[in-house]
Amino acid sequence: MVRSSFDAPCLSEEHLRWHQDAVQRCRRAIIQMTSLAASGHPGGSLSSLDLYLVLWSCARVEAENPWMDGRDRIVVSHGHTSPGVYSVLAEMGFIDGEEAISSFRSTQNLFEGHIEREIPGVEWTTGNLGQGLSAACGMVLGERIHGRNCSAFVPMGDGEQQKGQIAEARRFVVKYGLHEITAIIDRNQLQIGGETEEIMPQQIALGWEADGWRVVEVDGHDPQQIFAALQQAKKDDQRPWCIIAHTVMGKGISFMENLSDFHGRALNPEELARAIEELGEDTALWDLEPLQERRLRRPPSSVPSMPNKVPALDGGEPVTYAVDQKTDCRSAFGQAIHDVARASSDGTLSPPMAAFDCDLEGSVKLGAFHKQFPDRFFQSGIQEHHTATCAGALSTCEVTTVFADFGVFGVCETYNQHRLSDINHANLKIACTHLGLDVGEDGKTHQCIDYVGLLRNIFGMRIFVPADPNQTDRIVRHALTTSGMAFIGMGRSKLNTITDEAGAPFFGGEYTFTPGRLDLIRTGTAGMVVAMGTPTGQALDAVDSLRGEGLDIGLAHAATPTDLDASCIASLAQQPFVVTVEDHSVRTGLGNCIAEALFGAGTAIPQLRIGVEQYAPSGPSVEVYRHCGLDSESIRERVQAFALERQ
């Protein structure tokens, strides 16, 4: 192994000789990996190989300390070229090459078909194309926030340039002066379906130049040219660079070259024999039987555990909004995030926090945070896909990060980005306002009524839906000071404070938010109404009316619909019936979660689900809720009728 630095004038003769030998070893590893697995992407791995060898041999990265602070970031965006990445990481001492080859694409190890962040030397799990540049933005911001300098290199495919998220990311890079980032495009002119220019013609260079990048073109198989371009890019502190590297799909094996068929196909036995002959290696080195035996034995992985650090924030003191202090949950969110940021700052330095907005700062109430901590606020414009990925990546850099948006944009539009952030062990907090039906007159296109059904599929996501501003305050403080992905969902309108039976704020004073708990607002023996979020106030009015008529109905609030405590479900199972109330699709929301939990506990009790059963029209929120049967009188009538049917 030979290492160099971008501070050197050029690659030495020794480095060039090593590079040529290493290319051959890596080609063999790529073919071995994909042949043993009988699947994979050898063609692009071979075309990107020279780029990878120059990057990992010259960037400021260390196999002995792969997660060191201030390291350069090599963020491979076209993650399907994993055989090429793994072969180079083995060559540079980051991983055991034999282990990578023998366990590639098998269930017993980390060497998956697309690169995984848990592997030393890999910065971001990518597979869905178009993610790498956005992730690199988050990482560079993270290093800046911690007062460190790094360079970020983003190898990417030419086919993925068709993705709109890349255009979003490159504009963000220029706006925030992230000159530390260099994009390297593997221009082999092929993708799965054939030639890139036939599938979707693009002026790739002009697109990058139009957004303010310096574009240069090099021979992607000439290590000296690659080095020179990367060196100049690294030294430029004014503009980011995009290097278009002209390469050959399947480089180094004649019958694979310039054929899209080998984008995602392993060699058959006859082709493997030809590859062995062409690469000119000792046939003993191609004996796959020992590797196949190791693959079947499934020995434990030797890959070290990846550290996952999160900052320790001070949650500050909870705020209690008085009964006569009518406000909205989003304002309580804005106040709480500002409070936590102030409490976590020492007065001279900004806190290890950041907030991202997509042209909705006033609506999502980030103004106070932005005003006091302008260096921690990032305005991305109407670019939700990039923003979600960038924020997720930043949250892995010991910076608690908030992505605030309207529900339909922050959940429905960016679901895949959040899923990938979870896979990458992010610490992202997604705060969505204008949730459910509470979007004012904007209408059905802006009504996010399926967020529970969507987000519950993300295994690491915690879903929090507060009932009023007081609970919002406490949920926000909890989410910001605990690790992992979290979603906080709020409506648009000002709400009445939820009160206890004495008329005091139920979620104020000494109330402590506990995930999984059903908060019992009213006790009752004739049945239990369980509400979620904005309609809780209407449900409370309905329950109080029924109680005044002599029907002993209780009311509970489920702030964590997908994580209900077993003891709470056991208590609920003792009721004659349960009615769920939510401004969410009745198919996949709270009602479904309650039914599932009761069934899992081996209990079946009558259940009525009151919620959204079709797309709702435009109109003032009060009228929309009435139209959907979610006003207090409609809830009262349905609960009363359901109770009478049970008698």
XYZ file of C-alpha atoms in Angstrom:
647
model
C 0.000 0.000 0.000
C 1.247 3.465 -0.916
C -0.257 6.667 0.414
C 0.117 10.212 -0.774
C -1.513 13.571 -0.118
C -3.176 16.244 -2.184
C -0.455 18.535 -0.842
C 2.074 16.664 -3.000
C 2.851 18.214 -6.416
C 1.838 15.020 -8.219
C 1.686 11.275 -7.785
C 5.160 9.795 -7.489
C 6.455 7.083 -9.786
C 6.243 4.680 -6.858
C 2.599 5.625 -6.340
C 1.798 5.139 -10.021
C 3.422 1.687 -10.050
C 1.471 0.727 -6.937
C -1.713 2.093 -8.488
C -1.386 -0.109 -11.567
C -0.763 -3.202 -9.455
C -3.609 -2.301 -7.097
C -6.021 -1.835 -9.999
C -5.396 -5.411 -11.089
C -5.850 -6.772 -7.566
C -9.068 -4.828 -7.143
C -10.398 -5.968 -10.510
C -9.837 -9.537 -9.435
C -11.622 -8.874 -6.133
C -14.583 -7.274 -7.916
C -15.014 -10.269 -10.194
C -14.550 -12.716 -7.316
C -17.117 -10.921 -5.173
C -19.797 -10.756 -7.797
C -19.110 -14.266 -9.088
C -19.350 -15.827 -5.624
C -22.565 -13.945 -4.943
C -23.822 -14.583 -8.485
C -25.061 -10.987 -8.440
C -23.872 -7.435 -8.097
C -22.663 -4.534 -10.202
C -19.233 -5.259 -11.679
C -19.365 -2.887 -14.663
C -19.611 0.406 -12.778
C -17.258 -0.851 -10.085
C -14.597 -1.353 -12.734
C -15.216 2.047 -14.332
C -14.992 3.889 -10.980
C -11.998 1.925 -9.705
C -9.235 4.380 -10.655
C -11.210 7.213 -9.054
C -11.593 5.254 -5.827
C -7.930 4.300 -5.614
C -6.767 7.898 -6.016
C -9.310 9.164 -3.496
C -8.674 6.678 -0.702
C -4.900 6.768 -1.163
C -4.659 10.580 -1.098
C -7.513 11.907 1.046
C -7.055 12.584 4.765
C -8.500 9.286 5.965
C -6.916 6.626 8.158
C -7.612 2.916 8.241
C -6.376 2.851 11.841
C -8.861 5.554 12.875
C -11.630 5.524 10.272
C -14.053 7.702 12.253
C -11.580 10.360 13.399
C -12.822 13.930 13.762
C -11.868 16.267 10.937
C -11.276 13.490 8.420
C -12.006 14.010 4.756
C -15.332 12.545 3.708
C -15.587 10.247 0.690
C -19.327 9.952 0.109
C -20.016 7.456 -2.662
C -23.389 8.320 -4.145
C -23.718 5.432 -6.598
C -23.680 2.849 -3.830
C -24.243 -0.078 -6.169
C -20.525 0.101 -7.008
C -19.919 -1.535 -3.637
C -17.574 -4.216 -5.056
C -15.269 -1.434 -6.216
C -15.502 0.369 -2.875
C -14.903 -2.782 -0.828
C -11.944 -3.843 -2.963
C -10.262 -0.453 -2.479
C -11.020 -0.353 1.248
C -9.360 -3.762 1.540
C -6.390 -2.550 -0.485
C -6.012 0.427 1.869
C -6.303 -1.658 5.045
C -9.756 -0.543 6.220
C -11.312 -4.011 5.976
C -10.350 -7.645 5.488
C -10.481 -8.323 1.758
C -11.105 -12.042 2.022
C -14.007 -11.415 4.374
C -15.529 -8.889 1.973
C -15.176 -11.239 -0.983
C -16.496 -14.331 0.769
C -19.452 -12.636 2.452
C -20.490 -10.117 -0.213
C -24.275 -9.959 -0.489
C -24.768 -12.661 2.139
C -26.909 -12.354 5.238
C -24.174 -13.020 7.784
C -22.166 -9.864 7.256
C -22.191 -6.133 6.576
C -20.908 -6.277 3.018
C -24.263 -5.701 1.395
C -25.063 -5.123 -2.246
C -25.002 -1.374 -1.654
C -22.447 0.262 0.609
C -23.190 0.464 4.340
C -22.099 3.209 6.742
C -21.183 0.659 9.421
C -18.186 -0.390 7.321
C -14.991 1.564 8.143
C -14.262 4.008 5.336
C -17.877 4.269 4.180
C -19.523 7.559 5.144
C -23.148 7.078 4.072
C -25.378 4.154 3.193
C -26.499 4.846 -0.362
C -28.520 2.847 -2.797
C -31.259 5.177 -3.874
C -29.332 7.353 -6.279
C -28.961 11.101 -5.911
C -28.299 11.098 -2.159
C -24.536 11.513 -1.859
C -24.150 15.216 -2.579
C -26.900 16.137 -0.113
C -25.325 13.931 2.554
C -21.916 15.508 1.962
C -23.457 18.946 2.523
C -24.630 17.855 5.961
C -21.230 16.429 6.844
C -19.325 19.558 5.831
C -21.773 21.706 7.787
C -21.176 19.426 10.766
C -17.418 19.879 10.592
C -17.846 23.648 10.309
C -20.166 23.738 13.316
C -17.518 21.924 15.357
C -14.813 24.314 14.150
C -13.013 21.738 12.029
C -11.959 21.711 8.382
C -12.453 18.828 6.001
C -12.818 18.148 2.320
C -15.682 16.084 0.974
C -15.443 14.095 -2.235
C -18.623 12.757 -3.827
C -18.148 10.102 -6.515
C -21.376 9.638 -8.443
C -22.689 7.997 -11.580
C -23.647 9.775 -14.771
C -27.054 8.097 -14.930
C -27.986 9.483 -11.531
C -27.494 13.013 -12.848
C -31.082 12.631 -14.036
C -32.222 12.913 -10.407
C -33.623 16.300 -9.415
C -32.227 16.076 -5.893
C -28.715 16.541 -7.260
C -29.708 19.906 -8.727
C -31.210 20.880 -5.371
C -27.997 19.934 -3.584
C -25.610 21.711 -5.913
C -27.553 24.979 -5.510
C -27.355 24.584 -1.723
C -23.583 24.044 -1.961
C -23.135 27.305 -3.836
C -25.495 29.304 -1.600
C -23.654 28.299 1.569
C -20.174 28.446 0.039
C -19.376 24.792 0.661
C -16.251 24.916 -1.497
C -14.901 21.956 0.468
C -17.138 19.680 -1.614
C -15.942 18.183 -4.894
C -18.221 16.104 -7.097
C -16.655 13.419 -9.299
C -18.903 12.009 -12.017
C -18.082 8.597 -13.483
C -18.991 9.367 -17.096
C -19.111 5.872 -18.593
C -22.186 6.895 -20.627
C -24.123 3.753 -19.711
C -26.881 2.855 -17.291
C -29.074 -0.210 -16.823
C -31.179 0.346 -19.922
C -28.410 1.385 -22.295
C -26.755 4.663 -23.252
C -27.444 7.574 -20.941
C -27.994 9.971 -23.838
C -30.700 7.754 -25.306
C -32.495 7.138 -22.032
C -32.496 10.791 -20.939
C -30.387 13.336 -22.831
C -28.639 15.829 -20.559
C -26.153 18.656 -20.766
C -24.405 17.552 -17.591
C -21.532 20.033 -17.630
C -23.773 22.978 -18.504
C -26.169 22.113 -15.683
C -23.412 22.186 -13.061
C -21.859 25.335 -14.528
C -25.228 27.094 -14.557
C -25.530 26.527 -10.812
C -22.126 28.088 -10.144
C -19.725 25.137 -10.152
C -16.329 24.957 -11.839
C -16.426 21.992 -14.231
C -13.359 20.169 -15.570
C -13.104 16.969 -17.576
C -10.438 14.289 -17.201
C -9.543 10.790 -18.308
C -11.070 8.723 -15.514
C -8.468 5.998 -15.945
C -5.411 8.262 -15.741
C -4.489 8.523 -12.042
C -2.257 11.541 -12.599
C -5.060 13.496 -14.289
C -7.502 12.480 -11.568
C -5.050 13.553 -8.864
C -4.325 16.919 -10.495
C -8.011 17.789 -10.806
C -8.772 16.755 -7.226
C -5.761 18.686 -5.961
C -6.858 21.887 -7.705
C -10.417 21.434 -6.480
C -9.231 21.008 -2.910
C -7.152 24.187 -3.069
C -9.952 26.353 -4.489
C -11.603 28.148 -1.562
C -13.973 30.153 -3.767
C -15.957 27.686 -5.859
C -16.911 24.023 -5.655
C -15.643 21.781 -8.423
C -17.320 19.110 -10.494
C -14.906 16.704 -12.158
C -16.355 14.774 -15.075
C -14.216 11.653 -15.404
C -14.591 9.906 -18.741
C -14.445 6.176 -18.097
C -15.222 2.814 -19.641
C -17.877 0.517 -18.231
C -16.223 -2.811 -17.379
C -12.713 -1.342 -17.763
C -9.902 -3.890 -17.892
C -11.866 -6.880 -19.179
C -12.323 -6.568 -22.930
C -15.621 -8.381 -23.373
C -17.197 -6.350 -20.549
C -16.116 -2.952 -21.791
C -18.778 -0.506 -22.971
C -21.640 -2.949 -22.417
C -24.563 -1.900 -20.227
C -25.405 -5.568 -19.710
C -22.640 -5.718 -17.098
C -24.017 -2.800 -15.115
C -25.815 -5.231 -12.827
C -24.892 -8.747 -13.936
C -22.252 -11.112 -12.609
C -20.197 -13.231 -14.991
C -21.297 -16.714 -15.919
C -18.717 -19.557 -15.653
C -17.544 -19.194 -19.251
C -17.129 -15.440 -18.900
C -15.328 -15.905 -15.606
C -12.792 -18.173 -17.300
C -12.176 -15.516 -19.962
C -11.772 -12.812 -17.313
C -9.177 -14.913 -15.484
C -7.235 -15.335 -18.700
C -7.366 -11.641 -19.582
C -6.317 -10.396 -16.170
C -3.282 -12.635 -16.446
C -3.335 -13.759 -12.855
C -2.101 -16.995 -11.374
C -5.092 -19.317 -11.646
C -4.460 -20.407 -8.053
C -5.533 -16.938 -6.978
C -8.873 -17.572 -8.653
C -9.719 -20.698 -6.700
C -13.121 -19.707 -5.356
C -13.736 -22.947 -3.476
C -12.090 -21.866 -0.172
C -13.992 -18.590 -0.330
C -17.217 -20.441 -1.034
C -16.585 -22.692 1.980
C -16.029 -19.637 4.165
C -19.230 -18.128 2.798
C -21.149 -21.239 3.853
C -19.505 -21.369 7.316
C -20.628 -17.814 8.078
C -17.873 -16.827 10.514
C -18.502 -13.746 12.691
C -17.647 -10.375 11.216
C -14.369 -8.689 12.087
C -15.725 -5.219 11.310
C -15.495 -2.919 14.374
C -18.590 -1.193 15.706
C -19.271 2.276 14.378
C -19.477 4.980 17.071
C -22.762 6.855 17.131
C -22.336 10.052 19.132
C -25.125 12.478 19.967
C -24.789 15.804 21.802
C -26.083 16.264 25.320
C -28.607 19.102 25.274
C -30.185 20.917 28.194
C -33.963 20.630 27.933
C -34.507 23.817 29.914
C -37.628 24.542 31.956
C -41.053 23.545 30.590
C -43.499 26.335 29.825
C -47.131 26.158 30.926
C -49.687 28.012 28.823
C -52.642 29.192 30.908
C -56.226 28.171 30.213
C -57.021 31.628 28.859
C -53.786 31.737 26.812
C -55.043 30.259 23.553
C -52.226 29.521 21.125
C -51.186 26.930 18.560
C -48.907 23.932 18.926
C -46.526 25.199 16.256
C -45.845 28.377 18.244
C -45.190 26.251 21.327
C -42.778 24.187 19.223
C -40.939 27.311 18.055
C -40.645 28.578 21.618
C -39.456 25.215 22.942
C -36.732 24.692 20.343
C -35.516 28.225 21.015
C -35.513 27.577 24.769
C -33.531 24.349 24.404
C -31.017 26.070 22.135
C -30.528 28.885 24.647
C -30.240 26.473 27.566
C -27.664 24.414 25.642
C -25.544 27.428 24.721
C -22.860 28.727 27.061
C -23.563 32.307 26.073
C -20.605 32.636 23.724
C -20.958 29.632 21.456
C -23.994 28.441 19.563
C -25.438 25.112 20.722
C -24.750 21.805 18.918
C -28.083 22.223 17.154
C -29.293 23.169 13.682
C -32.634 23.812 12.017
C -33.589 23.518 8.351
C -36.478 25.268 6.645
C -37.978 25.018 3.168
C -39.367 28.531 2.626
C -41.877 28.228 5.480
C -39.998 29.849 8.363
C -42.917 31.946 9.565
C -45.431 29.131 9.313
C -43.292 26.531 11.100
C -42.228 29.080 13.725
C -38.445 28.943 13.434
C -38.094 32.724 13.565
C -36.847 33.019 17.151
C -34.260 30.272 16.646
C -33.113 31.868 13.386
C -32.813 35.330 14.930
C -30.655 34.252 17.874
C -28.663 31.507 16.138
C -28.365 32.544 12.466
C -25.308 30.336 11.945
C -27.387 27.293 12.891
C -30.342 28.065 10.619
C -30.335 26.851 7.018
C -32.848 28.069 4.466
C -33.043 25.570 1.623
C -35.900 27.006 -0.381
C -38.450 24.707 -1.957
C -36.034 21.756 -2.046
C -37.451 19.236 0.381
C -35.676 16.120 -0.892
C -32.196 17.586 -0.549
C -33.048 19.219 2.754
C -34.266 16.005 4.352
C -31.084 14.136 3.397
C -28.760 17.011 4.306
C -30.418 17.440 7.703
C -30.259 13.703 8.340
C -26.547 13.573 7.526
C -25.798 16.601 9.714
C -27.576 14.910 12.615
C -24.992 12.097 12.516
C -22.215 14.636 13.190
C -23.008 15.291 16.871
C -25.443 18.049 15.922
C -29.088 17.621 16.933
C -30.919 18.654 13.790
C -34.504 19.750 13.186
C -36.172 19.558 9.777
C -39.354 21.650 9.933
C -41.995 21.628 7.212
C -45.674 21.190 6.478
C -46.842 17.627 7.007
C -47.552 16.800 3.387
C -44.033 17.899 2.388
C -42.137 16.768 5.466
C -43.676 13.281 5.513
C -45.323 12.280 2.250
C -42.848 13.928 -0.099
C -39.678 12.986 1.771
C -40.516 9.547 3.160
C -37.657 7.816 1.349
C -35.095 10.323 2.593
C -36.230 9.781 6.200
C -36.081 6.022 5.721
C -32.475 6.314 4.547
C -31.638 8.603 7.476
C -32.931 5.948 9.837
C -30.850 3.292 8.084
C -27.870 5.613 8.612
C -28.595 5.885 12.371
C -29.506 9.568 12.191
C -30.559 11.761 15.096
C -32.999 13.819 13.032
C -36.056 15.514 14.520
C -38.833 16.060 11.974
C -41.279 18.749 13.062
C -44.349 19.043 10.866
C -47.058 21.642 11.176
C -50.290 21.924 9.159
C -50.857 18.256 9.876
C -54.043 16.262 9.386
C -57.064 18.343 8.383
C -55.804 21.443 10.165
C -54.365 23.285 7.155
C -56.890 26.084 6.854
C -58.353 26.576 3.384
C -55.497 24.919 1.490
C -57.525 21.801 0.751
C -56.894 18.125 0.180
C -53.509 18.473 -1.546
C -52.110 19.852 1.716
C -53.869 17.533 4.155
C -51.353 15.022 5.491
C -53.747 12.372 6.795
C -51.522 9.293 6.540
C -48.399 10.169 8.529
C -48.803 7.460 11.177
C -49.344 4.803 8.532
C -46.236 5.928 6.688
C -43.796 6.685 9.492
C -44.560 3.581 11.547
C -42.820 1.641 8.760
C -39.522 3.329 9.650
C -38.229 1.084 12.412
C -36.285 3.712 14.346
C -38.891 6.467 14.100
C -40.700 7.654 17.220
C -43.999 9.388 16.476
C -45.194 12.154 18.811
C -48.559 13.887 18.309
C -49.337 16.421 21.066
C -52.848 17.366 22.166
C -52.231 21.037 22.937
C -49.427 23.607 23.285
C -48.522 22.492 26.810
C -47.926 18.920 25.750
C -46.150 20.177 22.630
C -43.669 22.055 24.807
C -42.809 18.955 26.800
C -42.691 16.633 23.800
C -40.295 18.936 21.947
C -37.944 19.075 24.934
C -38.092 15.285 25.235
C -37.428 14.695 21.532
C -34.498 17.107 21.382
C -32.772 15.647 24.434
C -33.131 11.963 23.516
C -31.322 10.190 20.700
C -32.740 8.790 17.502
C -35.228 9.708 14.815
C -38.349 11.511 16.010
C -41.432 13.015 14.404
C -43.488 15.762 16.063
C -46.842 16.422 14.391
C -48.902 19.582 14.883
C -51.829 21.355 13.274
C -52.124 24.985 12.198
C -54.868 26.432 14.384
C -54.879 27.922 17.849
C -56.284 25.421 20.338
C -57.981 25.541 23.680
C -55.828 24.308 26.534
C -56.738 20.762 27.560
C -57.885 20.929 31.184
C -58.287 18.463 34.003
C -61.572 18.057 35.871
C -60.664 20.981 38.135
C -60.218 23.272 35.127
C -56.415 23.512 35.342
C -54.059 22.780 32.408
C -53.838 18.977 32.228
C -50.428 18.974 30.517
C -49.021 21.878 32.561
C -47.398 22.249 35.941
C -45.895 19.001 37.190
C -46.979 16.934 34.178
C -44.119 14.890 32.740
C -44.315 13.466 29.259
C -43.809 9.699 29.194
C -43.656 7.939 25.810
C -46.088 5.053 25.493
C -48.464 6.279 28.150
C -52.139 6.951 27.540
C -52.768 10.218 29.369
C -56.085 9.791 31.197
C -57.804 13.171 30.931
C -61.183 11.937 32.181
C -61.844 8.683 34.027
C -64.890 6.651 33.059
C -66.467 3.221 33.342
C -69.017 3.236 30.511
C -66.446 3.340 27.708
C -63.256 5.147 26.739
C -62.596 7.680 24.003
C -58.944 7.777 22.919
C -57.981 10.845 20.901
C -54.824 11.906 19.082
C -53.608 15.392 18.320
C -55.702 18.354 17.190
C -59.205 16.803 17.614
C -58.554 16.119 21.307
C -60.204 19.380 22.343
C -63.337 18.507 20.373
C -63.315 15.023 21.889
C -63.013 16.539 25.373
C -66.038 18.781 24.786
C -68.004 15.771 23.533
C -67.038 13.612 26.518
C -67.823 16.355 29.038
C -71.231 16.804 27.410
C -71.967 13.071 27.646
C -70.808 12.971 31.243
C -73.166 15.855 31.977
C -75.969 13.717 30.580
C -75.074 10.884 32.937
C -73.007 8.719 30.570
C -69.729 7.946 32.380
C -67.389 8.091 29.381
C -63.643 8.540 29.857
C -61.096 10.301 27.664
C -57.448 9.457 27.107
C -54.885 10.952 24.781
C -52.368 8.879 22.815
C -49.374 11.061 21.986
C -47.335 8.037 20.879
C -49.818 5.995 18.832
C -47.308 3.413 17.611
C -45.679 2.808 20.994
C -48.470 2.117 23.471
C -47.514 0.796 26.893
C -48.776 -2.721 27.645
C -50.216 -1.686 31.012
C -52.224 1.089 29.355
C -53.603 -1.357 26.808
C -54.481 -3.806 29.601
C -56.392 -1.023 31.364
C -58.146 -0.057 28.143
C -59.174 -3.672 27.611
C -61.261 -3.503 30.794
C -63.568 -0.913 29.236
C -66.914 -1.898 27.647
C -65.759 -0.311 24.392
C -63.240 2.105 22.901
C -63.775 4.960 20.443
C -60.766 6.492 18.667
C -60.832 10.082 17.410
C -58.233 11.425 14.980
C -57.924 13.665 11.933
C -56.028 10.873 10.200
C -57.103 8.153 7.810
C -59.093 5.638 9.812
C -57.372 2.868 7.866
C -53.855 3.385 9.181
C -53.881 5.742 12.157
C -54.614 5.631 15.867
C -57.640 3.362 15.520
C -55.571 0.783 13.726
C -52.787 1.050 16.334
C -55.246 0.552 19.217
C -56.903 -2.418 17.518
C -53.526 -3.996 16.827
C -52.374 -3.499 20.422
C -55.585 -4.972 21.845
C -55.352 -7.938 19.506
C -51.710 -8.460 20.466
C -52.764 -8.535 24.113
C -55.290 -11.252 23.321
C -58.242 -8.933 23.924
C -61.192 -8.060 21.753
C -63.571 -5.266 22.743
C -65.983 -3.276 20.567
C -64.298 -0.388 18.794
C -65.538 2.608 16.819
C -63.075 4.571 14.718
C -63.880 8.226 14.101
C -61.513 9.817 11.626
C -60.952 10.759 8.006
C -62.679 8.465 5.535
C -62.109 10.410 2.326
C -60.171 13.403 1.019
C -61.628 16.528 2.570
C -62.556 19.814 0.847
C -61.146 23.306 1.319
C -62.535 25.596 3.963
C -61.867 27.036 7.397
C -60.636 24.298 9.710
C -63.752 24.470 11.879
C -65.940 23.792 8.839
C -63.678 21.047 7.502
C -63.776 19.219 10.849
C -67.554 19.532 10.920
C -67.774 18.222 7.343
C -65.733 15.167 8.354
C -67.699 14.517 11.543
C -64.854 15.579 13.811
C -66.552 18.489 15.568
C -67.615 18.020 19.185
C -71.315 17.558 18.433
C -70.725 14.916 15.756
C -68.325 13.064 18.055
C -70.845 13.255 20.909
C -73.629 11.839 18.763
C -71.555 8.942 17.447
C -70.157 8.000 20.859
C -73.620 8.172 22.408
C -75.137 6.008 19.676
C -72.318 3.489 19.959
C -72.748 3.320 23.735
C -76.497 2.779 23.418
C -75.929 -0.056 20.945
C -73.753 -1.776 23.541
C -76.340 -1.592 26.328
